[in-house]
Short mmCIF file of C-alpha atoms in Angstrom, two decimals:
data_model
loop_
_atom_site.label_atom_id
_atom_site.label_comp_id
_atom_site.label_asym_id
_atom_site.label_seq_id
_atom_site.Cartn_x
_atom_site.Cartn_y
_atom_site.Cartn_z
CA MET A 1 14.31 -20.32 8.79
CA ASP A 2 11.75 -21.41 6.25
CA ARG A 3 12.67 -20.88 2.59
CA ARG A 4 9.74 -19.64 0.50
CA THR A 5 9.16 -17.99 -2.87
CA ASP A 6 9.49 -14.28 -3.48
CA VAL A 7 5.72 -14.08 -4.01
CA THR A 8 5.14 -15.60 -0.57
CA VAL A 9 7.61 -13.14 0.95
CA GLU A 10 5.75 -10.23 -0.61
CA GLU A 11 2.44 -11.55 0.69
CA LEU A 12 3.89 -12.00 4.18
CA LEU A 13 5.27 -8.49 4.25
CA ARG A 14 2.00 -6.98 3.10
CA ARG A 15 0.02 -8.96 5.65
CA HIS A 16 2.31 -8.15 8.58
CA ALA A 17 2.99 -4.48 7.77
CA PRO A 18 -0.10 -3.05 9.54
CA GLN A 19 0.37 -5.39 12.51
CA VAL A 20 3.97 -4.28 12.95
CA LEU A 21 3.13 -0.62 12.57
CA GLY A 22 0.23 -0.97 15.01
CA ALA A 23 2.48 -2.66 17.56
CA LEU A 24 5.07 0.11 17.34
CA VAL A 25 2.59 2.97 17.50
CA ARG A 26 0.75 1.34 20.38
CA ARG A 27 4.02 1.01 22.32
CA TYR A 28 5.97 4.11 21.35
CA GLY A 29 3.56 6.55 19.71
CA HIS A 30 5.25 8.71 16.99
CA PHE A 31 3.12 7.49 14.07
CA ASP A 32 5.20 9.24 11.42
CA GLN A 33 8.57 7.96 12.67
CA ALA A 34 7.19 4.52 13.41
CA GLU A 35 5.85 4.26 9.84
CA ASP A 36 9.25 5.17 8.40
CA SER A 37 10.91 2.59 10.66
CA VAL A 38 8.48 -0.12 9.55
CA GLN A 39 9.17 0.71 5.89
CA GLU A 40 12.90 0.30 6.57
CA ALA A 41 12.24 -3.08 8.21
CA LEU A 42 10.16 -4.18 5.23
CA ILE A 43 12.92 -3.18 2.83
CA ALA A 44 15.45 -5.10 4.94
CA ALA A 45 13.23 -8.18 4.94
CA ALA A 46 12.60 -7.97 1.19
CA GLY A 47 16.37 -7.99 0.64
CA GLN A 48 17.24 -10.65 3.22
CA TRP A 49 14.42 -13.20 3.33
CA PRO A 50 14.49 -14.43 -0.27
CA GLY A 51 18.09 -15.53 0.17
CA ASP A 52 18.24 -16.46 3.86
CA GLY A 53 14.73 -17.82 4.23
CA VAL A 54 11.69 -16.47 6.06
CA PRO A 55 12.08 -16.42 9.87
CA ASP A 56 9.92 -18.78 11.91
CA ASN A 57 8.24 -15.71 13.42
CA PRO A 58 8.22 -13.14 10.61
CA ARG A 59 6.11 -10.66 12.51
CA GLY A 60 8.42 -10.80 15.50
CA TRP A 61 11.47 -10.33 13.23
CA LEU A 62 9.89 -7.25 11.65
CA ILE A 63 8.94 -5.76 15.00
CA ARG A 64 12.44 -6.24 16.39
CA VAL A 65 14.09 -4.62 13.38
CA ALA A 66 11.57 -1.78 13.19
CA SER A 67 11.86 -1.19 16.94
CA ARG A 68 15.64 -0.84 16.68
CA ARG A 69 15.26 1.62 13.80
CA LEU A 70 12.68 3.62 15.73
CA THR A 71 14.69 3.77 18.97
CA ASP A 72 17.69 4.91 16.94
CA ARG A 73 15.52 7.74 15.58
CA LEU A 74 14.45 8.71 19.08
CA ARG A 75 17.88 8.42 20.66
CA SER A 76 18.76 12.08 20.22
CA ASP A 77 16.38 12.81 23.08
CA GLU A 78 18.38 11.49 26.02
CA ALA A 79 15.51 11.47 28.48
CA ARG A 80 13.25 9.71 26.06
CA ARG A 81 15.96 7.16 25.33
CA ARG A 82 16.22 6.33 29.05
CA ARG A 83 12.47 5.95 29.34
CA GLU A 84 12.31 3.65 26.31
CA GLU A 85 15.15 1.48 27.55
CA THR A 86 13.64 1.27 31.03
CA ALA A 87 10.27 0.30 29.61
CA ALA A 88 11.89 -2.29 27.35
CA ALA A 89 13.80 -3.79 30.25
CA LEU A 90 10.62 -4.12 32.31
CA THR A 91 8.58 -5.72 29.49
CA PRO A 92 9.16 -9.40 28.60
CA ALA A 93 10.24 -9.64 24.99
CA ASP A 94 7.61 -12.22 24.06
CA ALA A 95 4.82 -9.97 25.31
CA PHE A 96 5.74 -7.45 22.62
CA VAL A 97 7.33 -9.46 19.82
CA ALA A 98 5.25 -12.63 19.71
CA PRO A 99 1.99 -12.53 21.63
CA PRO A 100 0.27 -15.88 22.05
CA PRO A 101 -2.22 -16.60 19.23
CA GLY A 102 -5.76 -15.55 20.02
CA GLU A 103 -4.81 -13.55 23.10
CA GLY A 104 -6.37 -10.13 22.89
CA PRO A 105 -8.38 -7.68 24.92
CA PRO A 106 -10.70 -9.46 27.38
CA GLY A 107 -13.86 -10.69 25.75
CA THR A 108 -12.76 -10.07 22.17
CA GLY A 109 -11.15 -13.38 21.31
CA ARG A 110 -8.75 -11.45 19.09
CA ALA A 111 -5.01 -11.12 19.05
CA PRO A 112 -3.52 -7.68 19.83
CA SER A 113 -2.25 -7.48 16.26
CA GLU A 114 -5.83 -7.74 14.95
CA ASP A 115 -7.02 -4.92 17.16
CA ASP A 116 -3.99 -2.89 16.11
CA THR A 117 -4.91 -3.35 12.42
CA LEU A 118 -8.42 -2.02 12.95
CA THR A 119 -7.16 0.86 15.12
CA LEU A 120 -4.63 1.69 12.43
CA LEU A 121 -7.37 1.82 9.80
CA PHE A 122 -9.36 4.20 11.99
CA LEU A 123 -6.26 6.35 12.43
CA CYS A 124 -5.50 6.52 8.70
CA CYS A 125 -9.10 7.58 8.07
CA HIS A 126 -9.01 10.35 10.69
CA PRO A 127 -11.54 13.09 9.87
CA ALA A 128 -8.76 15.69 9.92
CA LEU A 129 -7.39 14.18 6.69
CA SER A 130 -8.76 14.76 3.20
CA PRO A 131 -10.18 11.72 1.36
CA ALA A 132 -7.12 11.70 -0.93
CA ALA A 133 -4.80 11.69 2.07
CA GLN A 134 -6.85 8.99 3.80
CA ILE A 135 -6.58 6.73 0.74
CA ALA A 136 -2.83 7.28 0.31
CA LEU A 137 -2.06 6.74 3.98
CA THR A 138 -4.25 3.63 4.17
CA LEU A 139 -2.50 2.09 1.16
CA ARG A 140 0.89 2.89 2.65
CA ALA A 141 0.36 2.06 6.34
CA VAL A 142 -2.25 -0.67 6.18
CA GLY A 143 -1.89 -1.98 2.65
CA GLY A 144 1.89 -2.13 2.78
CA LEU A 145 2.29 -0.52 -0.66
CA THR A 146 5.37 1.59 -1.31
CA THR A 147 5.10 5.28 -2.10
CA ALA A 148 6.15 4.51 -5.67
CA GLU A 149 3.36 1.91 -6.05
CA ILE A 150 0.74 4.33 -4.70
CA ALA A 151 2.00 7.09 -6.99
CA ARG A 152 1.78 4.81 -10.03
CA ALA A 153 -1.76 3.79 -9.06
CA HIS A 154 -2.82 7.43 -8.92
CA LEU A 155 -0.76 8.51 -11.95
CA VAL A 156 1.12 11.20 -10.02
CA PRO A 157 4.87 11.69 -9.56
CA GLU A 158 6.38 9.78 -6.65
CA ALA A 159 7.60 13.04 -5.07
CA THR A 160 4.04 14.39 -5.11
CA MET A 161 2.69 11.30 -3.40
CA ALA A 162 5.53 11.35 -0.85
CA GLN A 163 4.59 14.92 0.06
CA ARG A 164 0.93 13.96 0.40
CA ILE A 165 1.76 11.09 2.74
CA SER A 166 4.20 13.22 4.75
CA ARG A 167 1.58 15.93 5.23
CA ALA A 168 -0.93 13.32 6.38
CA LYS A 169 1.52 11.93 8.93
CA ARG A 170 2.29 15.43 10.21
CA THR A 171 -1.43 16.07 10.61
CA LEU A 172 -1.71 12.97 12.78
CA ARG A 173 1.31 13.84 14.93
CA GLY A 174 0.31 13.63 18.57
CA THR A 175 -2.92 11.72 17.87
CA ARG A 176 -3.43 8.92 20.39
CA PHE A 177 -3.35 5.38 19.05
CA ARG A 178 -6.67 4.09 20.30
CA ARG A 179 -9.97 2.85 18.95
CA PRO A 180 -12.58 5.62 18.76
CA ASP A 181 -15.17 5.64 21.49
CA ALA A 182 -18.69 4.38 20.89
CA GLU A 183 -20.01 7.83 20.01
CA ASP A 184 -17.42 8.28 17.28
CA ARG A 185 -17.26 4.70 16.06
CA ASP A 186 -20.02 4.73 13.43
CA ARG A 187 -18.77 7.89 11.76
CA ARG A 188 -15.18 6.67 11.73
CA LEU A 189 -16.15 3.21 10.46
CA ALA A 190 -18.11 4.86 7.67
CA ALA A 191 -14.95 6.74 6.65
CA VAL A 192 -12.91 3.52 6.72
CA LEU A 193 -15.41 1.72 4.50
CA GLN A 194 -15.65 4.70 2.14
CA VAL A 195 -11.88 4.73 1.70
CA LEU A 196 -11.84 0.98 0.96
CA TYR A 197 -14.74 1.44 -1.47
CA LEU A 198 -12.89 4.24 -3.30
CA ILE A 199 -9.72 2.16 -3.52
CA PHE A 200 -11.68 -0.73 -5.02
CA ASN A 201 -13.47 1.48 -7.52
CA GLU A 202 -10.20 2.99 -8.69
CA GLY A 203 -8.84 -0.51 -9.16
CA TYR A 204 -11.90 -1.92 -10.92
CA THR A 205 -12.36 1.02 -13.29
CA ALA A 206 -9.26 3.20 -13.42
CA THR A 207 -10.20 6.85 -13.81
CA ALA A 208 -7.17 7.61 -15.97
CA GLY A 209 -4.37 5.99 -17.92
CA PRO A 210 -3.92 3.14 -20.39
CA ASP A 211 -5.44 0.33 -18.30
CA LEU A 212 -9.11 -0.25 -17.60
CA HIS A 213 -8.51 -2.48 -14.57
CA ARG A 214 -5.81 -2.16 -11.91
CA THR A 215 -5.86 -5.61 -10.43
CA ASP A 216 -3.46 -4.77 -7.62
CA LEU A 217 -5.66 -2.01 -6.21
CA ALA A 218 -8.91 -3.97 -6.53
CA ARG A 219 -7.43 -7.02 -4.82
CA GLU A 220 -5.82 -4.89 -2.10
CA ALA A 221 -9.18 -3.32 -1.32
CA ILE A 222 -10.76 -6.77 -1.09
CA ARG A 223 -7.94 -8.04 1.15
CA LEU A 224 -8.27 -5.09 3.54
CA THR A 225 -12.05 -5.39 3.64
CA ARG A 226 -11.71 -9.09 4.47
CA ALA A 227 -9.42 -8.08 7.34
CA VAL A 228 -11.99 -5.61 8.65
CA ARG A 229 -14.72 -8.23 8.42
CA ARG A 230 -12.61 -10.67 10.46
CA LEU A 231 -12.50 -8.00 13.15
CA LEU A 232 -16.17 -6.97 12.82
CA PRO A 233 -17.92 -10.13 11.54
CA HIS A 234 -21.41 -9.03 12.60
CA GLU A 235 -21.31 -5.53 11.08
CA GLY A 236 -23.70 -5.53 8.12
CA ARG A 237 -22.01 -2.59 6.40
CA VAL A 238 -18.67 -4.42 6.33
CA THR A 239 -20.20 -7.68 5.10
CA GLY A 240 -22.16 -5.75 2.47
CA LEU A 241 -19.11 -3.93 1.18
CA LEU A 242 -17.14 -7.18 0.91
CA ALA A 243 -20.04 -8.79 -0.93
CA LEU A 244 -20.22 -5.88 -3.35
CA MET A 245 -16.49 -6.07 -4.08
CA VAL A 246 -16.42 -9.84 -4.55
CA LEU A 247 -19.48 -9.86 -6.82
CA THR A 248 -18.15 -7.00 -8.92
CA GLU A 249 -14.63 -8.37 -9.24
CA ALA A 250 -16.09 -11.75 -10.30
CA ARG A 251 -16.95 -10.15 -13.66
CA ALA A 252 -13.46 -8.74 -14.24
CA PRO A 253 -12.22 -11.56 -16.57
CA ALA A 254 -14.92 -10.65 -19.12
CA ARG A 255 -14.65 -6.85 -18.95
CA THR A 256 -11.87 -6.55 -21.52
CA GLY A 257 -11.36 -8.06 -24.95
CA PRO A 258 -8.19 -9.55 -26.45
CA ASP A 259 -6.71 -6.10 -27.11
CA GLY A 260 -7.67 -4.62 -23.76
CA GLU A 261 -10.82 -3.00 -25.12
CA LEU A 262 -13.78 -2.39 -22.78
CA VAL A 263 -16.64 -4.91 -23.05
CA PRO A 264 -19.94 -3.62 -21.62
CA LEU A 265 -21.93 -5.75 -19.21
CA ASP A 266 -24.62 -6.83 -21.71
CA ALA A 267 -21.98 -8.00 -24.21
CA GLN A 268 -19.73 -9.91 -21.83
CA ASP A 269 -19.08 -13.64 -22.14
CA ARG A 270 -20.62 -14.76 -18.88
CA ALA A 271 -18.88 -18.12 -19.07
CA LEU A 272 -15.74 -16.18 -18.09
CA TRP A 273 -17.26 -14.89 -14.85
CA ASP A 274 -15.82 -16.40 -11.68
CA ARG A 275 -18.67 -18.58 -10.43
CA THR A 276 -16.89 -19.45 -7.20
CA ALA A 277 -16.60 -15.77 -6.36
CA ILE A 278 -20.24 -15.21 -7.34
CA ALA A 279 -21.34 -17.96 -4.95
CA GLU A 280 -19.29 -16.44 -2.14
CA GLY A 281 -20.49 -12.91 -2.88
CA THR A 282 -24.13 -13.95 -3.05
CA ALA A 283 -23.86 -15.71 0.32
CA LEU A 284 -22.21 -12.62 1.80
CA ALA A 285 -24.93 -10.37 0.36
CA GLU A 286 -27.63 -12.53 1.96
CA GLU A 287 -25.77 -12.51 5.26
CA ALA A 288 -25.31 -8.72 5.12
CA LEU A 289 -29.05 -8.16 4.64
CA ALA A 290 -29.73 -10.40 7.65
CA GLN A 291 -27.31 -8.45 9.86
CA GLY A 292 -29.46 -5.37 10.23
CA PRO A 293 -31.20 -2.58 8.35
CA ALA A 294 -30.26 -2.51 4.68
CA GLY A 295 -27.64 0.19 4.14
CA ASP A 296 -25.98 1.50 0.99
CA TYR A 297 -23.43 -1.30 0.65
CA GLN A 298 -25.96 -4.05 1.33
CA LEU A 299 -28.32 -2.66 -1.33
CA GLN A 300 -25.56 -2.26 -3.89
CA ALA A 301 -24.41 -5.81 -3.17
CA ALA A 302 -27.97 -7.06 -3.75
CA VAL A 303 -28.01 -5.28 -7.15
CA ALA A 304 -24.65 -6.85 -8.05
CA ALA A 305 -25.93 -10.30 -7.04
CA LEU A 306 -28.95 -9.95 -9.35
CA HIS A 307 -26.65 -9.08 -12.26
CA ASP A 308 -24.30 -11.97 -11.51
CA GLU A 309 -27.05 -14.55 -11.10
CA ALA A 310 -28.49 -13.88 -14.59
CA GLU A 311 -27.18 -16.44 -17.07
CA ARG A 312 -28.05 -14.14 -19.99
CA PRO A 313 -28.57 -10.37 -20.15
CA GLU A 314 -32.26 -10.85 -20.90
CA ASP A 315 -32.61 -12.93 -17.71
CA THR A 316 -31.68 -9.96 -15.51
CA ASP A 317 -34.40 -9.13 -12.99
CA TRP A 318 -34.60 -5.41 -13.83
CA PRO A 319 -37.83 -4.71 -11.90
CA GLN A 320 -36.15 -5.98 -8.72
CA ILE A 321 -33.01 -3.98 -9.49
CA LEU A 322 -35.14 -0.85 -9.96
CA ALA A 323 -36.87 -1.50 -6.61
CA LEU A 324 -33.45 -1.76 -4.92
CA TYR A 325 -32.28 1.48 -6.56
CA ASP A 326 -35.47 3.19 -5.40
CA LEU A 327 -34.54 2.26 -1.85
CA LEU A 328 -30.93 3.30 -2.39
CA VAL A 329 -31.64 6.78 -3.77
CA ARG A 330 -33.99 7.47 -0.87
CA ARG A 331 -31.13 6.63 1.51
CA THR A 332 -28.24 8.40 -0.13
CA PRO A 333 -27.68 11.56 -2.21
CA ASP A 334 -24.99 9.77 -4.23
CA PRO A 335 -25.46 10.81 -7.90
CA ALA A 336 -23.92 7.52 -9.04
CA ALA A 337 -26.81 5.65 -7.42
CA ALA A 338 -29.29 7.96 -9.17
CA LEU A 339 -27.55 7.31 -12.48
CA GLY A 340 -27.77 3.56 -11.89
CA ARG A 341 -31.46 3.97 -11.16
CA ALA A 342 -31.92 5.85 -14.47
CA VAL A 343 -30.47 2.87 -16.32
CA ALA A 344 -32.81 0.54 -14.45
CA VAL A 345 -35.78 2.80 -15.33
CA ALA A 346 -34.81 2.54 -19.00
CA MET A 347 -34.65 -1.26 -18.81
CA VAL A 348 -38.07 -1.49 -17.17
CA ASP A 349 -40.04 1.40 -18.72
CA GLY A 350 -38.12 2.04 -21.96
CA PRO A 351 -35.33 4.37 -23.13
CA ARG A 352 -37.53 7.51 -23.15
CA ALA A 353 -38.32 7.10 -19.47
CA GLY A 354 -34.64 6.50 -18.80
CA LEU A 355 -33.68 9.65 -20.73
CA ALA A 356 -36.09 11.69 -18.61
CA ALA A 357 -34.45 10.33 -15.48
CA VAL A 358 -31.00 11.12 -16.89
CA ASP A 359 -31.99 14.67 -17.86
CA ALA A 360 -33.16 15.26 -14.28
CA LEU A 361 -29.60 14.54 -13.13
CA THR A 362 -27.92 17.14 -15.36
CA GLY A 363 -25.43 19.16 -13.31
CA THR A 364 -25.37 16.68 -10.43
CA VAL A 365 -23.18 13.83 -11.76
CA GLU A 366 -19.41 14.19 -11.73
CA PRO A 367 -17.47 13.34 -13.78
CA ARG A 368 -19.92 14.49 -16.43
CA PHE A 369 -18.78 11.97 -19.04
CA ARG A 370 -20.59 9.19 -17.12
CA LEU A 371 -23.88 11.02 -17.66
CA ASP A 372 -23.08 11.60 -21.34
CA ALA A 373 -22.17 7.94 -21.84
CA VAL A 374 -25.49 6.73 -20.40
CA ARG A 375 -27.37 9.38 -22.38
CA GLY A 376 -25.66 8.22 -25.59
CA HIS A 377 -26.65 4.61 -24.93
CA LEU A 378 -30.27 5.51 -24.27
CA LEU A 379 -30.48 7.84 -27.27
CA GLU A 380 -29.15 5.03 -29.47
CA ARG A 381 -31.82 2.69 -28.11
CA ALA A 382 -34.45 5.37 -28.67
CA GLY A 383 -33.54 5.62 -32.36
CA GLU A 384 -31.76 8.99 -32.32
CA PRO A 385 -28.34 8.17 -33.84
CA ALA A 386 -27.16 11.76 -34.40
CA ALA A 387 -27.87 12.79 -30.80
CA ALA A 388 -26.40 9.54 -29.53
CA ARG A 389 -23.23 10.09 -31.57
CA ALA A 390 -22.79 13.58 -30.09
CA ALA A 391 -23.29 12.27 -26.55
CA TYR A 392 -20.79 9.46 -27.06
CA ARG A 393 -18.17 11.86 -28.40
CA SER A 394 -18.74 14.28 -25.54
CA ALA A 395 -18.26 11.40 -23.09
CA ALA A 396 -15.08 10.27 -24.90
CA ASP A 397 -13.65 13.80 -24.67
CA GLY A 398 -14.42 13.93 -20.95
CA THR A 399 -12.82 10.70 -19.72
CA LEU A 400 -9.13 10.35 -18.89
CA SER A 401 -9.34 6.55 -19.25
CA GLU A 402 -7.92 5.52 -22.60
CA PRO A 403 -9.90 2.24 -22.88
CA GLU A 404 -13.16 4.03 -22.06
CA ALA A 405 -12.41 6.78 -24.58
CA ARG A 406 -11.68 4.23 -27.33
CA TYR A 407 -14.89 2.33 -26.56
CA LEU A 408 -17.03 5.49 -26.65
CA ARG A 409 -15.48 6.70 -29.89
CA ARG A 410 -16.13 3.31 -31.50
CA ARG A 411 -19.78 3.58 -30.46
CA ALA A 412 -19.94 7.06 -31.99
CA ASP A 413 -18.21 6.02 -35.20
CA ARG A 414 -20.60 3.12 -35.62
CA LEU A 415 -23.44 5.64 -35.80
CA ASP A 416 -21.86 7.81 -38.50
CA PRO A 417 -24.15 8.32 -41.55
#
């Protein structure tokens, strides 16, 4: 056994969790019971590996332990037990526990574990599940987070999150573990990417609580998106989403001040931005645009690249950003894209033009405080401090994020007579 640090053990467990679960579900079915068995194997490894050392084949170790736990769960059904034992006796152990690297379905060049990870993502984002359930199940089954970690991330009691995950697993009971057919693939991939996008957004700008940035969620979304891109390297939507995440996260070190206060984009110390990440994200954005028609994620990544490439706020290519937003709002009804376009209009044509664009969105943007915050900023630029102060305070009252509320109230207080 190889002795490694606790951090390395945690990373190994998170990386192998979806592969192990995929292997069990592919072999046995029973998604809900397989997921519980994998969690038990992960707990056993977390307790044993730091002291005894990491096995030479950690994935195989986890599959063996999880398989024993699962067959124990199924043993009450005598006929099923005989079938499982017969199948196990007829299958060479190495074919299940430690497949040769790179050996996958013919023509794919991928290992079975890689295909299992993608299939598992599709399963967790099944259209029968609500978006909230899809996110929770993805974080648990594919991300390897515990129920307690997911509950903390969403600021709900652990029991509530456990019930949500249990209901999702019951909904999927009996669903075959297979990749969707070609007809269903695009819609299901869109759901997978939307879930990853929502996870990242919640990590980058927490919607509630004392912290502005939940690094664990943002990084987990990036890790999972990288995994999807390894499986689908020529899919422009995947490359575009990864580019958007990397370019956005590159600005994270400058988004908060010494006391955790929010620092807006135009006031950030750009020397703190991660230039290595910006170079990677820009290259990914260019690759995504070359991989096919420009979709939502590719266009958003191009906007993020223009922001990140500007050495100073006044160097930002706002006309080009506005042109990209014009394309984006024609493609998608997303109110957030329309709000971003309103900001770009203000930067190109002045705050009055931006205010007109914002007013046209009244009643369409949720949560409303985002609209009020942008309105306050544009009213301040337009020389209307009283109206700006009222808009800032309305936005502060509407957000559940404590850092955002403090920032908005400071902006309002600064405009007091």
